[in-house]
XYZ file of C-alpha atoms in Angstrom:
710
model
C 140.725 179.849 117.304
C 140.183 176.401 116.614
C 137.465 174.174 118.961
C 138.191 171.733 120.438
C 136.431 167.882 120.615
C 132.793 168.593 121.180
C 130.931 169.093 124.694
C 127.840 169.282 126.198
C 126.151 172.133 124.770
C 128.408 172.525 121.570
C 127.869 171.780 118.510
C 129.543 168.363 117.070
C 132.257 168.687 114.477
C 130.867 169.238 110.343
C 131.006 165.541 108.993
C 133.974 164.169 106.861
C 132.462 161.994 105.167
C 128.663 162.175 104.223
C 127.518 158.769 105.937
C 128.969 160.099 109.403
C 130.257 162.275 111.456
C 131.192 163.228 115.049
C 129.320 162.162 117.776
C 130.260 164.564 120.861
C 131.179 162.125 123.077
C 134.204 161.620 120.422
C 133.143 158.495 118.718
C 131.543 157.444 115.638
C 127.715 158.790 115.070
C 125.163 157.585 113.240
C 123.319 159.365 110.288
C 119.539 158.311 110.843
C 118.937 155.787 108.100
C 122.118 153.329 106.901
C 122.107 149.189 106.638
C 123.212 147.572 110.097
C 120.059 148.458 112.107
C 120.196 148.562 116.277
C 117.459 148.902 118.693
C 117.572 153.140 119.126
C 115.321 155.786 121.977
C 114.643 157.041 118.127
C 114.207 153.328 116.792
C 111.809 152.950 119.895
C 109.222 155.194 120.131
C 108.946 155.585 116.522
C 110.532 152.308 114.906
C 112.264 154.091 111.940
C 115.889 152.227 112.110
C 119.658 153.408 112.875
C 123.069 152.149 112.531
C 125.660 151.944 113.686
C 129.073 152.792 111.945
C 132.434 150.674 113.775
C 133.393 152.776 116.027
C 137.089 154.758 115.518
C 139.515 155.217 118.497
C 140.033 158.733 120.305
C 142.403 160.860 122.809
C 139.347 160.564 125.356
C 136.019 160.838 125.299
C 134.295 163.957 125.421
C 132.842 163.058 128.834
C 136.625 162.694 130.147
C 137.015 166.819 129.544
C 138.637 169.058 131.755
C 135.485 170.458 134.076
C 134.911 174.095 134.248
C 132.387 174.443 135.942
C 134.312 175.691 139.128
C 137.478 177.305 136.783
C 138.260 181.339 136.866
C 137.956 182.183 132.576
C 139.147 186.209 131.051
C 137.813 186.482 128.484
C 138.888 189.253 125.757
C 138.733 187.064 122.542
C 141.753 185.870 120.846
C 143.129 186.155 124.468
C 141.473 184.230 126.838
C 142.781 183.150 130.707
C 142.247 179.968 132.896
C 142.873 179.102 135.959
C 141.472 177.591 139.344
C 140.225 179.841 142.475
C 143.148 178.958 144.180
C 145.443 181.302 141.484
C 148.315 179.808 141.191
C 148.592 178.049 137.593
C 150.509 174.940 137.393
C 150.514 173.777 134.059
C 147.247 171.209 134.761
C 143.905 170.986 133.251
C 143.091 173.473 131.020
C 145.359 176.126 133.228
C 147.317 178.542 131.358
C 147.307 181.933 129.211
C 145.760 181.003 125.731
C 145.967 182.928 122.165
C 144.062 182.396 119.411
C 143.981 178.794 120.702
C 147.135 178.706 121.598
C 148.559 178.280 125.201
C 151.267 180.668 125.205
C 151.638 180.150 129.399
C 151.032 176.818 131.243
C 152.442 177.998 134.803
C 152.940 180.321 136.510
C 153.765 179.968 140.820
C 154.039 182.672 142.646
C 156.645 182.556 146.457
C 157.474 185.573 148.230
C 159.452 184.590 151.155
C 160.082 180.766 150.003
C 156.797 179.821 150.312
C 153.337 180.032 148.524
C 151.029 182.986 149.714
C 147.565 181.885 151.538
C 144.668 181.120 149.288
C 142.350 184.032 150.956
C 140.217 185.266 148.063
C 139.055 185.233 144.444
C 136.365 186.933 142.058
C 136.331 188.367 138.601
C 136.073 191.803 138.512
C 135.109 191.978 135.173
C 133.969 189.119 131.842
C 137.725 190.175 130.834
C 140.208 189.766 134.556
C 140.201 188.054 137.664
C 141.918 189.332 141.086
C 143.520 187.502 143.035
C 144.837 187.650 147.323
C 146.405 185.673 149.394
C 148.563 185.913 152.397
C 151.737 184.764 153.675
C 153.551 184.849 157.173
C 157.286 186.554 156.311
C 158.667 186.463 159.925
C 158.231 183.474 162.969
C 157.235 186.349 165.254
C 153.862 188.176 163.957
C 152.362 185.973 165.266
C 148.879 184.597 163.675
C 148.317 187.719 161.890
C 149.674 188.027 158.053
C 152.399 190.132 157.452
C 152.486 190.138 153.894
C 149.375 190.036 151.000
C 149.594 189.317 147.984
C 147.100 190.073 145.126
C 147.276 189.526 141.398
C 145.431 191.196 139.191
C 145.178 188.221 135.724
C 143.880 189.799 132.585
C 142.507 187.690 129.528
C 145.234 190.070 127.488
C 148.281 187.708 128.859
C 149.416 190.486 131.569
C 149.339 189.458 135.617
C 150.323 191.885 138.059
C 150.920 190.841 141.536
C 151.078 192.785 144.052
C 152.938 193.066 147.594
C 151.815 195.131 150.398
C 153.217 195.026 153.510
C 151.705 194.934 157.100
C 154.205 194.873 159.367
C 156.224 196.776 161.005
C 159.423 196.785 160.391
C 160.733 196.528 157.446
C 160.769 193.546 155.066
C 163.629 192.077 152.824
C 162.626 189.588 150.683
C 162.170 187.547 147.773
C 159.795 187.180 145.434
C 159.791 184.043 143.083
C 157.851 183.585 139.404
C 157.801 179.553 138.934
C 157.047 179.877 135.050
C 156.506 177.275 131.898
C 154.763 176.360 129.038
C 153.884 173.169 126.554
C 152.554 175.906 123.058
C 150.062 173.107 122.915
C 146.258 173.810 121.254
C 144.178 174.147 123.081
C 142.240 171.483 121.434
C 145.303 169.498 122.828
C 145.404 170.520 126.382
C 141.436 169.775 126.416
C 141.762 166.249 125.471
C 145.257 165.227 127.579
C 147.402 165.224 124.315
C 149.356 168.571 125.372
C 152.820 167.691 125.275
C 155.279 168.475 127.649
C 157.426 171.845 129.702
C 159.377 173.169 126.277
C 162.667 174.452 127.982
C 163.126 177.690 128.422
C 165.493 180.339 127.180
C 166.661 184.014 128.815
C 164.818 186.882 126.726
C 165.232 190.540 127.525
C 163.703 190.691 130.664
C 161.883 187.489 131.349
C 161.785 183.894 129.618
C 161.184 183.490 125.798
C 159.866 179.506 125.316
C 160.357 178.336 120.836
C 158.782 174.977 119.348
C 158.056 174.119 115.686
C 153.980 175.810 116.047
C 154.510 178.797 117.752
C 156.485 181.078 120.482
C 155.623 183.005 122.925
C 158.011 185.028 125.509
C 157.232 186.672 129.369
C 158.550 189.912 129.854
C 158.882 191.263 133.645
C 158.477 195.249 134.510
C 160.909 196.335 136.398
C 163.546 193.520 135.486
C 164.298 189.851 137.651
C 167.456 190.304 139.627
C 168.018 186.828 138.649
C 166.430 184.991 135.187
C 167.354 180.889 135.366
C 165.685 179.454 132.017
C 166.952 175.755 132.799
C 164.515 175.694 136.349
C 162.296 178.865 134.272
C 162.539 180.960 137.379
C 162.237 184.098 137.571
C 163.643 186.394 140.692
C 163.441 189.845 142.408
C 164.557 190.434 146.311
C 162.407 193.384 147.581
C 162.606 195.486 150.035
C 158.930 196.063 151.794
C 158.865 198.779 154.396
C 156.187 198.756 156.700
C 152.674 199.639 155.395
C 154.673 199.881 152.016
C 153.691 197.674 148.282
C 155.476 196.572 145.428
C 154.983 195.816 142.025
C 156.108 193.206 139.206
C 153.393 192.827 136.122
C 154.236 190.532 133.765
C 153.570 190.161 130.279
C 153.045 187.674 127.659
C 153.432 188.364 124.648
C 154.701 185.826 120.577
C 155.742 187.047 118.144
C 153.393 185.460 115.650
C 150.374 185.921 116.855
C 151.404 189.712 117.476
C 149.154 191.951 120.102
C 145.962 192.500 118.726
C 143.626 195.178 121.012
C 140.578 192.459 121.520
C 137.543 194.408 119.965
C 135.381 194.374 122.239
C 137.493 196.261 124.561
C 137.060 199.042 121.475
C 135.786 202.366 122.038
C 133.970 201.175 119.100
C 131.848 198.210 120.393
C 128.574 196.906 118.312
C 127.341 196.535 121.698
C 125.258 199.520 122.991
C 125.517 199.381 127.190
C 122.112 199.787 128.448
C 121.225 200.142 131.974
C 118.319 198.474 133.823
C 116.825 200.164 137.283
C 114.410 200.385 139.047
C 112.742 198.251 141.976
C 114.923 194.576 141.444
C 118.863 195.066 141.566
C 119.624 191.589 140.099
C 118.778 192.556 136.615
C 121.387 196.071 136.010
C 123.542 193.494 138.093
C 122.957 190.268 135.374
C 122.491 192.964 132.341
C 125.728 194.268 133.287
C 127.630 191.433 133.553
C 125.868 189.735 129.972
C 126.863 192.637 127.694
C 130.156 192.312 129.193
C 130.282 188.865 128.533
C 128.785 189.520 124.863
C 131.851 192.101 124.234
C 134.354 189.939 125.584
C 132.840 187.451 123.272
C 133.488 189.254 119.104
C 135.814 187.893 116.942
C 136.608 189.905 114.267
C 136.359 187.820 110.437
C 140.143 188.224 109.650
C 139.366 189.019 105.595
C 136.920 191.534 106.366
C 137.644 193.277 109.773
C 135.738 195.732 109.741
C 132.611 192.587 110.616
C 132.691 191.288 114.023
C 130.832 188.351 114.908
C 129.919 186.426 118.567
C 132.217 183.209 119.320
C 130.260 179.984 120.401
C 131.133 180.229 124.791
C 133.989 179.925 126.448
C 136.018 177.715 127.202
C 135.016 175.363 123.974
C 133.631 177.026 121.102
C 135.679 179.460 121.042
C 135.473 179.118 116.672
C 132.345 179.823 114.763
C 129.248 178.804 114.817
C 126.720 180.156 112.740
C 123.641 179.442 114.793
C 124.584 180.766 117.803
C 126.284 183.660 115.986
C 123.013 183.859 115.011
C 120.647 183.563 117.294
C 122.906 185.863 119.396
C 122.645 188.945 117.515
C 118.946 188.787 116.767
C 118.920 188.775 120.898
C 121.060 191.746 120.947
C 119.217 193.315 118.745
C 118.003 195.702 121.505
C 121.699 197.086 121.809
C 122.006 198.211 118.008
C 122.398 197.015 114.250
C 125.804 196.627 113.792
C 126.310 193.461 115.190
C 123.119 191.718 113.072
C 124.735 192.842 110.179
C 128.546 192.035 110.558
C 127.503 188.391 112.041
C 125.031 188.135 108.103
C 127.889 189.423 105.989
C 130.496 186.825 107.579
C 127.903 183.958 107.023
C 126.649 184.832 103.879
C 130.546 185.259 102.350
C 129.976 181.499 103.338
C 127.351 180.682 101.873
C 127.215 177.237 99.718
C 126.687 178.222 95.644
C 126.295 176.146 92.862
C 122.794 174.808 90.792
C 123.169 171.577 94.055
C 120.842 171.030 96.611
C 123.239 172.828 99.629
C 123.513 176.019 97.387
C 121.848 179.145 99.498
C 122.982 176.563 102.213
C 124.931 178.558 105.610
C 127.241 175.516 106.272
C 127.170 174.097 109.872
C 128.146 171.327 112.182
C 125.898 168.994 113.695
C 124.686 169.046 117.228
C 123.506 166.020 119.409
C 119.099 165.939 119.377
C 119.099 163.893 122.598
C 117.791 160.927 123.757
C 114.759 160.475 120.936
C 116.324 161.897 118.080
C 119.379 161.787 115.699
C 121.725 163.860 115.526
C 120.737 167.547 113.343
C 122.813 170.047 110.979
C 123.407 173.391 112.478
C 123.346 174.484 109.088
C 119.990 174.369 109.152
C 118.576 176.792 111.172
C 121.661 178.915 110.511
C 119.637 179.171 106.659
C 116.804 180.082 108.013
C 117.331 182.568 110.880
C 120.482 184.007 108.380
C 116.398 186.062 106.238
C 114.595 186.581 109.605
C 117.429 188.518 111.411
C 118.053 191.152 108.470
C 114.064 190.863 108.515
C 114.042 192.145 112.126
C 116.999 193.862 111.906
C 115.472 195.889 109.714
C 113.112 196.525 111.344
C 115.437 197.877 114.434
C 116.796 199.818 111.927
C 119.501 198.605 110.059
C 120.149 200.849 106.957
C 118.149 199.950 103.881
C 122.244 200.097 102.289
C 123.375 197.558 103.958
C 119.713 195.716 103.568
C 120.123 195.499 99.888
C 123.854 194.207 99.900
C 122.059 191.027 102.231
C 119.229 190.634 100.058
C 120.655 188.350 97.538
C 122.319 185.888 100.357
C 118.741 185.912 101.954
C 116.954 184.951 99.218
C 119.611 181.873 98.638
C 118.109 180.548 102.280
C 115.016 181.384 101.085
C 115.391 179.700 97.825
C 117.537 176.240 99.957
C 113.510 176.014 101.670
C 111.730 175.919 98.807
C 113.893 173.482 97.333
C 114.331 171.476 99.541
C 111.049 171.240 101.383
C 110.676 170.664 97.613
C 106.570 169.215 96.855
C 106.234 168.141 100.589
C 104.895 170.504 103.385
C 107.765 169.639 106.334
C 111.290 170.476 105.906
C 113.632 167.931 107.121
C 116.333 167.656 109.068
C 119.015 166.527 108.529
C 118.977 166.075 104.560
C 117.963 164.176 103.393
C 115.611 161.156 104.838
C 116.082 163.307 108.528
C 112.802 163.211 110.506
C 110.154 165.839 111.431
C 111.148 168.040 113.910
C 109.178 169.998 115.768
C 111.212 173.230 116.317
C 112.507 173.025 112.580
C 109.325 173.436 111.424
C 109.118 176.630 113.280
C 112.096 177.642 112.226
C 110.988 178.213 108.888
C 107.587 179.106 108.987
C 109.325 182.313 110.905
C 111.723 182.803 108.018
C 108.988 182.124 105.387
C 106.468 184.802 106.975
C 108.510 187.161 107.388
C 111.441 186.776 104.952
C 107.731 186.807 102.819
C 107.173 189.511 104.096
C 110.655 191.222 103.436
C 110.652 190.730 99.274
C 107.591 192.216 99.655
C 108.527 195.620 101.015
C 112.292 195.622 98.597
C 110.041 195.358 95.821
C 111.493 190.797 95.523
C 109.622 188.470 94.089
C 109.054 185.064 95.721
C 106.972 186.367 99.277
C 103.414 185.170 97.111
C 104.959 181.863 96.953
C 106.447 182.323 100.793
C 103.423 182.724 102.324
C 101.628 180.187 100.145
C 103.837 177.689 102.016
C 103.378 178.800 105.002
C 100.205 178.750 105.036
C 100.278 174.606 104.153
C 102.117 174.546 106.942
C 99.994 175.786 109.437
C 97.388 173.993 108.392
C 99.121 170.425 108.118
C 100.759 171.425 111.685
C 97.405 171.525 113.621
C 96.453 168.379 112.132
C 99.670 166.175 112.699
C 101.330 166.910 115.131
C 99.343 167.547 117.813
C 100.116 164.181 121.158
C 97.251 164.146 122.422
C 96.856 162.572 126.239
C 93.896 163.423 129.304
C 95.734 166.569 130.438
C 95.060 168.243 127.487
C 98.207 167.472 124.947
C 101.197 168.737 123.108
C 103.327 168.781 120.132
C 105.498 166.487 119.207
C 108.866 166.842 119.221
C 108.940 165.264 115.742
C 107.417 163.216 113.430
C 109.713 160.095 111.795
C 109.270 160.085 107.408
C 107.153 157.595 108.181
C 104.195 159.394 110.078
C 105.086 158.235 113.214
C 105.342 161.458 116.507
C 108.020 161.191 119.057
C 105.684 162.583 121.696
C 108.120 163.444 124.281
C 107.531 167.378 125.225
C 110.719 169.238 125.197
C 112.309 173.154 125.525
C 112.657 172.942 121.379
C 108.872 173.224 121.815
C 109.279 177.251 122.923
C 110.324 178.283 118.881
C 106.607 176.979 118.114
C 106.291 180.707 120.653
C 108.877 182.830 118.559
C 106.916 183.955 115.832
C 108.884 186.831 114.303
C 108.377 190.558 113.881
C 106.457 191.762 110.990
C 105.520 196.193 110.849
C 103.755 198.086 112.445
C 104.961 196.202 116.008
C 102.986 193.227 114.796
C 104.142 189.528 116.168
C 104.026 186.953 112.856
C 101.448 184.017 112.941
C 103.138 180.896 115.044
C 101.616 177.158 113.744
C 99.747 176.959 116.743
C 96.659 178.417 117.119
C 95.008 179.894 120.344
C 93.944 177.513 122.954
C 96.993 174.613 121.242
C 99.651 178.050 122.517
C 97.542 177.654 125.872
C 97.889 174.604 126.788
C 101.890 174.632 125.378
C 101.950 177.414 128.368
C 100.106 174.997 130.863
C 102.807 172.534 130.069
C 105.391 175.207 130.725
C 105.094 176.619 133.171
C 104.317 172.795 134.915
C 105.831 171.217 137.813
C 107.887 169.048 134.550
C 108.944 171.385 132.821
C 110.030 174.083 135.407
C 112.752 173.850 137.211
C 112.125 176.241 139.299
C 115.265 177.189 138.234
C 114.470 177.360 134.680
C 113.209 175.026 131.694
C 114.449 171.543 131.081
C 115.373 170.674 127.727
C 112.629 167.901 128.503
C 110.380 166.667 130.408
C 111.403 165.508 133.752
C 108.516 161.992 133.852
C 109.568 162.150 130.241
C 111.638 158.371 129.053
C 115.420 159.478 129.609
C 115.203 162.518 131.356
C 118.552 163.064 132.724
C 119.706 166.291 134.775
C 122.803 166.769 133.650
C 121.318 165.933 129.735
C 122.116 169.437 127.670
C 118.924 168.283 125.364
C 117.425 165.759 127.719
C 116.997 168.005 131.150
C 119.448 170.650 132.293
C 118.184 174.218 131.915
C 118.983 175.770 128.859
C 119.227 179.719 129.448
C 118.886 181.127 125.800
C 116.018 178.304 125.625
C 113.938 179.910 128.955
C 114.213 183.786 128.006
C 112.925 182.467 124.756
C 110.129 180.448 126.404
C 110.105 183.567 128.824
C 109.647 185.677 125.980
C 107.522 183.877 124.290
C 104.852 183.369 126.201
C 104.729 187.263 127.476
C 104.002 188.102 124.221
C 100.746 185.344 124.159
C 99.895 187.400 127.790
C 100.418 183.676 129.911
C 103.067 186.688 132.941
C 102.040 183.725 134.815
C 104.039 180.407 133.672
C 106.202 183.721 132.306
C 107.057 184.977 135.527
C 107.947 181.420 137.351
C 110.792 181.055 134.475
C 112.148 184.613 134.996
C 111.783 184.649 138.854
C 113.785 181.579 138.350
C 116.254 181.846 135.890
C 117.285 185.653 138.530
C 117.552 183.474 141.019
C 120.230 180.715 139.196
C 122.356 183.401 138.140
C 122.594 184.915 141.571
C 124.891 181.568 142.321
C 126.233 181.985 139.245
C 128.262 185.510 140.181
C 125.305 186.668 137.534
C 127.290 185.192 134.785
C 125.551 182.732 133.217
C 126.607 179.064 131.757
C 124.832 177.776 128.964
C 123.491 175.506 130.712
C 123.075 173.941 134.175
C 120.746 170.569 136.194
C 117.830 170.702 135.399
C 117.114 169.552 139.066
C 114.485 170.747 140.860
C 114.649 174.262 143.136
C 114.517 173.092 147.033
C 114.013 175.442 149.943
C 117.408 177.459 150.139
C 119.324 175.601 147.413
C 121.045 176.170 144.256
C 121.647 175.383 141.738
C 123.890 172.680 139.900
C 126.679 173.789 137.787
C 127.418 171.196 134.076
C 130.578 170.447 134.078
C 131.285 171.138 130.857
C 129.046 174.667 130.230
C 131.132 177.538 128.601
C 130.680 179.943 130.587
C 130.253 182.752 129.141
C 128.422 181.535 126.564
C 126.978 183.597 123.670
C 123.755 183.168 123.543
C 123.798 182.927 127.988
C 124.826 186.631 127.621
C 122.625 187.768 124.766
C 119.799 186.105 126.725
C 119.464 188.894 129.440
C 119.154 190.896 126.887
C 116.172 188.808 125.352
C 114.354 189.680 128.436
C 114.675 193.520 129.362
C 113.096 193.904 126.217
C 110.243 191.532 126.449
C 109.798 192.543 129.848
C 109.046 195.887 127.839
C 107.379 194.643 125.152
C 109.255 196.503 122.911
C 108.702 195.860 119.360
C 110.259 199.316 116.627
C 109.285 199.518 113.186
C 112.091 201.592 111.988
C 111.425 202.205 108.220
C 107.880 202.842 109.582
C 109.387 205.223 111.813
C 106.770 203.606 115.367
C 108.539 202.041 117.984
C 104.836 200.162 119.774
C 104.776 199.199 122.991
C 103.051 196.309 124.623
C 104.786 195.331 128.270
C 104.150 192.427 130.580
C 100.779 194.127 132.357
C 101.773 192.228 135.412
C 105.157 194.044 136.002
C 106.995 190.623 137.353
C 109.621 192.831 138.304
C 107.737 195.724 139.935
C 109.171 199.260 138.441
C 111.834 198.872 135.875
C 113.362 201.581 133.234
C 115.923 200.671 130.527
C 117.774 203.384 129.128
C 120.733 202.881 125.351
C 118.692 200.560 124.023
C 119.171 201.277 120.341
C 116.123 202.292 118.269
C 116.331 203.342 114.271
C 120.517 204.333 114.632
C 119.591 206.054 118.309
C 118.689 205.901 121.758
C 116.066 205.108 123.149
C 114.860 204.916 126.582
C 111.638 203.444 128.279
C 110.419 202.354 131.012
C 108.029 199.841 132.793
C 105.484 200.894 136.277
C 104.579 199.025 138.310
C 101.200 199.104 136.858
C 103.093 197.391 134.162
C 101.991 200.818 131.788
C 104.498 201.759 129.258
C 106.652 205.999 128.917
C 109.142 206.547 126.707
C 111.690 208.728 127.950
C 114.268 209.370 124.721
C 113.938 208.001 121.205
C 115.428 209.236 118.005
C 114.237 211.931 115.995
C 110.728 211.243 114.118
C 110.455 208.087 116.299
C 106.319 208.219 117.250
C 104.455 205.740 119.548
C 102.900 202.696 117.882
C 99.027 201.564 118.413
């Protein structure tokens, strides 16, 4: 499914010219270095120059994207249905049924007895379906009470069921009219305001049909309508409703071009186990259930290799491939099985850059804006560093040795790219060459080196010693070069410019310093911070500047250019909040972790337990609610997967399938009280664990031969 223009939370399109790339506003943005200079936030902080190429005209800026924070989005990719809470598809905004990125139906307006139903309720009843209820007063003597209830159930697979219920005391004879239309526009065109006019319809079988040079669409009805008017795009039924009776009409949107392929997540062989969480806090089960449903709805197949599935980044703006997000989400969902990780790794290994050049071994990925203080980074760097980490940890969770061996060459090429790109230096720039040394990039690189070395050693491959030696050098240098001293005790710098100057702002990117990765025997890998500086970072993350009360801000509220709606300058990003909670629990700072966790759970309640990728970082107030971001994807893969990471972190599950052991290090403070997790997967078998109110863990189910580690 093609991507529309990037939005404030998504990736930027890959550059057509190495010296240029598109920024998230739809215009051009400068690379890190160039001839023409201007004063930018990064330049102000570091003295480094920035550039300004000539602007490129665009039809609509990304900031003008239609808002989606109130939209009802049904998703079972490649199918998608978007509407407002009114239920009617009007053809305005993003309204419509979509298939593989094309709007198959943009207008579906229902009238009963010549009147539009009065909307009274709208709610999601699953990741892929929504229910809309309206009422109609069909007779003049009905009084204030409606005598017809109209229920519409809309599904992402292109079906809509309309049910009329009569509460009248006598038989009603009334008409049902459905006005249909479509432009067959691509989602990108719809989002940018470039969709064309509605196409003329023709009568086809028991419905209507539309065609254009790039596709076709048809709506069929069961039962067939009494009248089908192509010129008006209208289907009409004359119905008789006895007292207490019902009548049902089902519409189905289809296309000869896209076929009727079943959504990946709807099959009986979903790669994600159905996990359950029961205990003192019912919110965690509601959130976990919705998140796993959303993850299944976001699954996509590799068209050339249908057995390999991966996650789309998010709906509606990022339904196409996003390697860094796919890898990050697959890593967080390892407690639900390793099949998603294996499919994601195989899919991305086939995209890996070959040859002998400087990009050899890189997993391609688009550029992504990095906030007001840094130039855009390249998600290819993050994806390439995540690849060996996911493979190493998937092996700990139970990925078969045969699959590990199959993927090892690609992981080795990723690690070789890392060593080649760093060269004789110490730090990894992003973007390359000439980019700044970002704090989170060094954390990703260090984790890849340590876990990659462990993976190579345990599989009998060479290269582990060199990676460990570089990782040790990086730890020593980072300790000296990336710390900003202040009256509060100091904090890690956001980045280091090529000339050595620091970008001092504190942002959520620093949480990746706490995510060091899993080694054998349940041990966590060493990180770039020592114990003292880990404690200082934990205090900073738990302070009011970073903790909004609804989750972790992406930039501290006291920092210059803080913006509560900025996706990397102040908004709460769910993925980063979950990484912070997991890292704080693992390092023993449970007070700070518990506060962030409770804030995230409270926010989830207001979003109907379907967390968006981000929301405003405004401070929580008594009786308040988090403010939605109008352009955030919802659902989003990393936000949904983050919930799996949270429950796994609460239980402190650290498996080592090759050694047939699992170690449990639960949060001793038991921030959610007693909790039992069932349906997890370790070493290819089911795994269930219960955490008591005293923070004690007890295994209730495990694969044969799996032993509890010390």
